Amino acid sequence: MSTIANNIAKVAARIREAAQAVGRDPDTIGLMAVSKTQPAAAIREAHEAGLLDFGENYLQEALEKQAELADLPLVWHFIGPIQSNKTKPIAEHFDWVHSIDRLKIAQRLSNQRPAELPPLNVCLQVNVSHEPSKSGCAPEDAAELARAIAALPRLRLRGLMAIPEPTDDPVEQHAAFARVRQLQEQIGAQLDCLSMGMSQDLEAAIAEGATWVRIGTALFGARTYPAQSDTPPANDQRNNR
Ligand SMILES: *Cc1c(COP(=O)(O)O)cnc(C)c1O
């Protein structure tokens, strides 16, 4: 087995065990491979080993890889910070956007979603640790924002996304993810997704209800920058610690 196929098997086993530990069906947890800085060949390899969902943070890099991989039936998730002048290609080239944190971006994505494509699946990113430098809306603004986003015709609001402050303390990990879940429950509506959990904290996220885990390092190994002209954005905290 290749290294990536091996890593996928290990991550799948972690997901299965974490789900079973809390009595959840492992099939309700999606594995998104975060492929930022990884070459198209690594994505192809991961697809051959069974993965379909890929998450990218940097638009230009993502578009180049999508063009190279156009022969594969992949599902693309945008998970990075969004500048308003970049919404059009995101609306055109992605199936999901997990990193919406203000209404203006959501409105632009809705207006620019091509008519021939299904509504864009979106999650509202919440700054659950109240970190001033991080992306995401304030938790107290989430309910109102969610209602406004849910009313946009070409978006389908699926749930919340969060990147809690990294910590090795499982108690703190659980507490942060539980706050996201509680917020989701308060908002109610028909939200069916919680996008939370990365390589180091997927167990805690699954215990608290994650339906998408976003995994980079545990699948592809450590990232090396710069893969291109982009430097990691401020909220790419796994590389900035
Ligand atoms: C990089 C990144 C991930 C993956 O992080 P790992 O620790 O490598 O698993 C997940 N989510 C977001 C938003 C990221 O930027």
Tab-separated table of C-alpha atoms and ligand atoms in Angstrom:
chain	number	residue	atom	x	y	z
A	1	MET	CA	0.000	0.000	0.000
A	2	SER	CA	1.246	3.529	-0.738
A	3	THR	CA	1.885	5.926	2.125
A	4	ILE	CA	-1.235	7.946	1.338
A	5	ALA	CA	-3.412	4.810	1.127
A	6	ASN	CA	-1.906	3.677	4.414
A	7	ASN	CA	-2.602	7.028	6.035
A	8	ILE	CA	-6.185	6.987	4.771
A	9	ALA	CA	-6.698	3.582	6.360
A	10	LYS	CA	-5.311	4.884	9.662
A	11	VAL	CA	-7.481	7.997	9.642
A	12	ALA	CA	-10.546	5.954	8.700
A	13	ALA	CA	-9.833	3.669	11.661
A	14	ARG	CA	-9.519	6.689	13.987
A	15	ILE	CA	-12.856	8.016	12.733
A	16	ARG	CA	-14.509	4.626	13.171
A	17	GLU	CA	-13.194	4.183	16.706
A	18	ALA	CA	-14.091	7.723	17.739
A	19	ALA	CA	-17.624	7.285	16.400
A	20	GLN	CA	-18.122	3.905	18.026
A	21	ALA	CA	-16.848	5.222	21.360
A	22	VAL	CA	-19.837	7.583	21.504
A	23	GLY	CA	-22.359	5.340	19.791
A	24	ARG	CA	-22.385	7.213	16.472
A	25	ASP	CA	-22.609	5.634	13.029
A	26	PRO	CA	-19.169	6.203	11.406
A	27	ASP	CA	-20.880	6.602	8.026
A	28	THR	CA	-22.379	9.902	9.199
A	29	ILE	CA	-18.900	11.434	9.383
A	30	GLY	CA	-17.363	12.659	6.140
A	31	LEU	CA	-13.629	12.640	5.617
A	32	MET	CA	-12.445	15.697	3.728
A	33	ALA	CA	-8.811	15.537	2.629
A	34	VAL	CA	-7.222	18.976	3.022
A	35	SER	CA	-4.883	19.090	0.052
A	36	LYS	CA	-3.511	22.649	0.277
A	37	THR	CA	0.149	22.774	-0.834
A	38	GLN	CA	-0.062	19.142	-2.002
A	39	PRO	CA	0.479	18.393	-5.703
A	40	ALA	CA	-2.303	17.141	-7.963
A	41	ALA	CA	-0.587	13.738	-8.006
A	42	ALA	CA	-1.183	13.343	-4.263
A	43	ILE	CA	-4.890	14.098	-4.754
A	44	ARG	CA	-5.056	11.567	-7.577
A	45	GLU	CA	-3.453	8.991	-5.321
A	46	ALA	CA	-5.888	9.734	-2.505
A	47	HIS	CA	-8.779	9.420	-4.936
A	48	GLU	CA	-7.481	6.060	-6.133
A	49	ALA	CA	-7.444	4.975	-2.504
A	50	GLY	CA	-11.114	5.891	-2.192
A	51	LEU	CA	-11.437	9.589	-1.240
A	52	LEU	CA	-13.775	11.959	-3.073
A	53	ASP	CA	-13.844	15.137	-0.963
A	54	PHE	CA	-10.944	17.584	-1.079
A	55	GLY	CA	-10.503	20.869	0.771
A	56	GLU	CA	-8.416	23.780	-0.507
A	57	ASN	CA	-7.512	27.125	1.085
A	58	TYR	CA	-5.871	29.090	-1.707
A	59	LEU	CA	-7.938	29.860	-4.776
A	60	GLN	CA	-5.255	30.052	-7.456
A	61	GLU	CA	-3.603	26.855	-6.300
A	62	ALA	CA	-6.972	25.091	-6.174
A	63	LEU	CA	-7.987	26.165	-9.690
A	64	GLU	CA	-4.742	24.853	-11.132
A	65	LYS	CA	-5.180	21.459	-9.489
A	66	GLN	CA	-8.852	21.250	-10.444
A	67	ALA	CA	-7.878	21.758	-14.092
A	68	GLU	CA	-5.293	18.978	-13.849
A	69	LEU	CA	-7.788	16.640	-12.185
A	70	ALA	CA	-10.828	17.445	-14.326
A	71	ASP	CA	-11.109	13.787	-15.363
A	72	LEU	CA	-11.958	12.747	-11.777
A	73	PRO	CA	-15.411	13.054	-10.132
A	74	LEU	CA	-14.115	14.978	-7.107
A	75	VAL	CA	-16.091	17.109	-4.665
A	76	TRP	CA	-14.292	20.389	-3.928
A	77	HIS	CA	-14.578	22.288	-0.662
A	78	PHE	CA	-13.270	25.827	-0.181
A	79	ILE	CA	-12.066	26.236	3.408
A	80	GLY	CA	-9.812	29.312	3.355
A	81	PRO	CA	-10.396	33.003	4.028
A	82	ILE	CA	-12.432	34.648	1.249
A	83	GLN	CA	-11.744	38.074	-0.221
A	84	SER	CA	-14.784	39.611	-1.867
A	85	ASN	CA	-13.034	39.992	-5.223
A	86	LYS	CA	-12.509	36.190	-5.325
A	87	THR	CA	-16.091	35.055	-4.836
A	88	LYS	CA	-16.942	34.527	-8.520
A	89	PRO	CA	-14.426	31.740	-9.245
A	90	ILE	CA	-15.269	30.174	-5.900
A	91	ALA	CA	-18.990	30.156	-6.772
A	92	GLU	CA	-18.146	28.639	-10.146
A	93	HIS	CA	-15.620	25.990	-9.183
A	94	PHE	CA	-16.555	24.588	-5.773
A	95	ASP	CA	-19.299	22.349	-4.397
A	96	TRP	CA	-18.987	23.533	-0.819
A	97	VAL	CA	-17.714	26.635	0.987
A	98	HIS	CA	-17.013	26.164	4.697
A	99	SER	CA	-15.492	29.556	5.462
A	100	ILE	CA	-18.285	32.109	5.115
A	101	ASP	CA	-18.033	34.608	7.949
A	102	ARG	CA	-19.971	37.644	6.731
A	103	LEU	CA	-23.140	38.357	4.820
A	104	LYS	CA	-21.524	40.288	1.986
A	105	ILE	CA	-19.505	37.234	0.959
A	106	ALA	CA	-22.581	35.001	1.138
A	107	GLN	CA	-24.617	37.427	-1.010
A	108	ARG	CA	-21.906	37.586	-3.633
A	109	LEU	CA	-21.580	33.793	-3.754
A	110	SER	CA	-25.344	33.427	-4.121
A	111	ASN	CA	-25.503	36.027	-6.913
A	112	GLN	CA	-22.546	34.496	-8.730
A	113	ARG	CA	-23.472	30.818	-8.455
A	114	PRO	CA	-24.009	29.686	-12.070
A	115	ALA	CA	-27.642	28.860	-12.878
A	116	GLU	CA	-26.782	25.437	-14.292
A	117	LEU	CA	-25.176	24.291	-11.032
A	118	PRO	CA	-27.077	23.174	-7.914
A	119	PRO	CA	-27.144	25.593	-4.980
A	120	LEU	CA	-23.747	25.975	-3.298
A	121	ASN	CA	-23.495	24.113	0.021
A	122	VAL	CA	-22.164	26.463	2.681
A	123	CYS	CA	-21.183	26.505	6.325
A	124	LEU	CA	-20.932	29.574	8.503
A	125	GLN	CA	-17.509	29.792	10.148
A	126	VAL	CA	-17.665	30.717	13.813
A	127	ASN	CA	-14.745	32.100	15.804
A	128	VAL	CA	-15.576	29.929	18.755
A	129	SER	CA	-12.417	30.666	20.725
A	130	HIS	CA	-12.934	34.445	20.344
A	131	GLU	CA	-9.474	34.843	18.922
A	132	PRO	CA	-9.146	38.385	17.561
A	133	SER	CA	-6.803	37.429	14.709
A	134	LYS	CA	-8.820	34.466	13.480
A	135	SER	CA	-11.490	34.253	10.812
A	136	GLY	CA	-15.078	33.493	11.654
A	137	CYS	CA	-18.048	35.461	12.912
A	138	ALA	CA	-18.526	36.140	16.605
A	139	PRO	CA	-20.644	33.395	18.222
A	140	GLU	CA	-23.222	35.973	19.330
A	141	ASP	CA	-23.745	37.034	15.705
A	142	ALA	CA	-24.064	33.503	14.327
A	143	ALA	CA	-27.842	33.036	14.644
A	144	GLU	CA	-28.745	36.251	12.845
A	145	LEU	CA	-26.163	35.677	10.134
A	146	ALA	CA	-27.325	32.092	9.655
A	147	ARG	CA	-30.898	33.259	9.127
A	148	ALA	CA	-29.813	35.817	6.519
A	149	ILE	CA	-27.634	33.292	4.690
A	150	ALA	CA	-30.365	30.635	4.733
A	151	ALA	CA	-32.632	33.047	2.847
A	152	LEU	CA	-30.238	33.438	-0.093
A	153	PRO	CA	-31.609	31.611	-3.129
A	154	ARG	CA	-28.472	30.034	-4.573
A	155	LEU	CA	-26.906	28.894	-1.299
A	156	ARG	CA	-27.854	25.948	0.865
A	157	LEU	CA	-26.821	26.596	4.442
A	158	ARG	CA	-25.711	23.263	5.884
A	159	GLY	CA	-24.229	24.148	9.253
A	160	LEU	CA	-21.327	25.629	11.156
A	161	MET	CA	-17.574	25.367	10.743
A	162	ALA	CA	-14.975	26.107	13.406
A	163	ILE	CA	-11.227	26.006	13.937
A	164	PRO	CA	-10.823	26.206	17.719
A	165	GLU	CA	-7.571	27.411	19.169
A	166	PRO	CA	-5.134	24.486	18.958
A	167	THR	CA	-4.554	22.724	22.240
A	168	ASP	CA	-3.324	19.298	23.257
A	169	ASP	CA	-5.683	19.276	26.233
A	170	PRO	CA	-8.609	16.993	25.371
A	171	VAL	CA	-10.828	18.725	27.926
A	172	GLU	CA	-10.355	22.063	26.177
A	173	GLN	CA	-10.802	20.446	22.763
A	174	HIS	CA	-14.120	18.941	23.832
A	175	ALA	CA	-15.296	22.206	25.385
A	176	ALA	CA	-14.663	24.216	22.233
A	177	PHE	CA	-16.366	21.701	19.936
A	178	ALA	CA	-19.293	21.402	22.341
A	179	ARG	CA	-19.794	25.187	22.118
A	180	VAL	CA	-20.061	24.900	18.330
A	181	ARG	CA	-22.605	22.106	18.627
A	182	GLN	CA	-24.663	24.063	21.159
A	183	LEU	CA	-24.654	27.073	18.875
A	184	GLN	CA	-25.817	24.863	16.016
A	185	GLU	CA	-28.656	23.513	18.186
A	186	GLN	CA	-29.694	27.038	19.169
A	187	ILE	CA	-29.825	28.119	15.546
A	188	GLY	CA	-31.895	25.063	14.730
A	189	ALA	CA	-33.323	25.425	11.231
A	190	GLN	CA	-32.395	22.420	9.128
A	191	LEU	CA	-28.684	22.480	9.740
A	192	ASP	CA	-27.270	19.000	9.244
A	193	CYS	CA	-23.509	19.589	9.197
A	194	LEU	CA	-20.820	20.427	11.701
A	195	SER	CA	-17.452	20.965	10.029
A	196	MET	CA	-14.903	20.563	12.785
A	197	GLY	CA	-11.912	18.429	13.688
A	198	MET	CA	-8.428	18.324	12.148
A	199	SER	CA	-5.522	15.867	12.320
A	200	GLN	CA	-4.841	16.426	16.013
A	201	ASP	CA	-8.330	16.739	17.421
A	202	LEU	CA	-10.673	14.691	15.258
A	203	GLU	CA	-11.599	12.357	18.133
A	204	ALA	CA	-12.873	15.205	20.308
A	205	ALA	CA	-14.711	16.746	17.352
A	206	ILE	CA	-16.464	13.471	16.522
A	207	ALA	CA	-17.430	12.978	20.160
A	208	GLU	CA	-19.093	16.416	20.029
A	209	GLY	CA	-20.965	15.808	16.792
A	210	ALA	CA	-18.686	16.587	13.813
A	211	THR	CA	-20.095	15.493	10.453
A	212	TRP	CA	-17.105	16.698	8.408
A	213	VAL	CA	-13.559	16.279	9.632
A	214	ARG	CA	-10.969	18.227	7.637
A	215	ILE	CA	-7.720	16.279	7.618
A	216	GLY	CA	-4.449	17.358	6.028
A	217	THR	CA	-1.274	16.348	7.846
A	218	ALA	CA	-2.449	12.895	8.947
A	219	LEU	CA	-3.156	12.003	5.293
A	220	PHE	CA	-0.427	13.747	3.321
A	221	GLY	CA	2.309	14.369	5.885
A	222	ALA	CA	3.666	17.727	7.025
A	223	ARG	CA	3.213	20.658	4.667
A	224	THR	CA	6.181	22.640	3.421
A	225	TYR	CA	5.772	26.295	2.471
A	226	PRO	CA	5.933	27.980	0.138
A	227	ALA	CA	4.307	25.598	-2.304
A	228	GLN	CA	3.722	28.679	-4.450
A	229	SER	CA	3.620	32.440	-4.016
A	230	ASP	CA	0.944	32.238	-1.319
A	231	THR	CA	2.038	32.348	2.251
A	232	PRO	CA	-0.277	30.706	4.766
A	233	PRO	CA	-3.010	33.069	5.891
A	234	ALA	CA	-3.227	34.146	9.475
A	235	ASN	CA	-5.936	31.635	10.279
A	236	ASP	CA	-3.981	28.681	8.987
A	237	GLN	CA	-2.974	28.076	12.509
A	238	ARG	CA	-1.565	24.588	12.097
A	239	ASN	CA	1.368	26.127	10.274
A	240	ASN	CA	1.783	29.253	12.310
A	241	ARG	CA	2.160	27.874	15.766
B	1	LIG	C1	-4.991	23.223	7.003
B	1	LIG	C2	-6.387	23.100	7.454
B	1	LIG	C3	-6.909	21.873	7.914
B	1	LIG	C4	-6.086	20.613	8.061
B	1	LIG	O1	-5.226	20.680	9.140
B	1	LIG	P1	-4.318	19.431	9.585
B	1	LIG	O2	-3.909	19.783	10.968
B	1	LIG	O3	-3.180	19.379	8.626
B	1	LIG	O4	-5.168	18.224	9.531
B	1	LIG	C5	-8.247	21.836	8.259
B	1	LIG	N1	-9.040	22.924	8.178
B	1	LIG	C6	-8.577	24.115	7.748
B	1	LIG	C7	-9.505	25.274	7.670
B	1	LIG	C8	-7.234	24.252	7.384
B	1	LIG	O5	-6.783	25.450	6.977
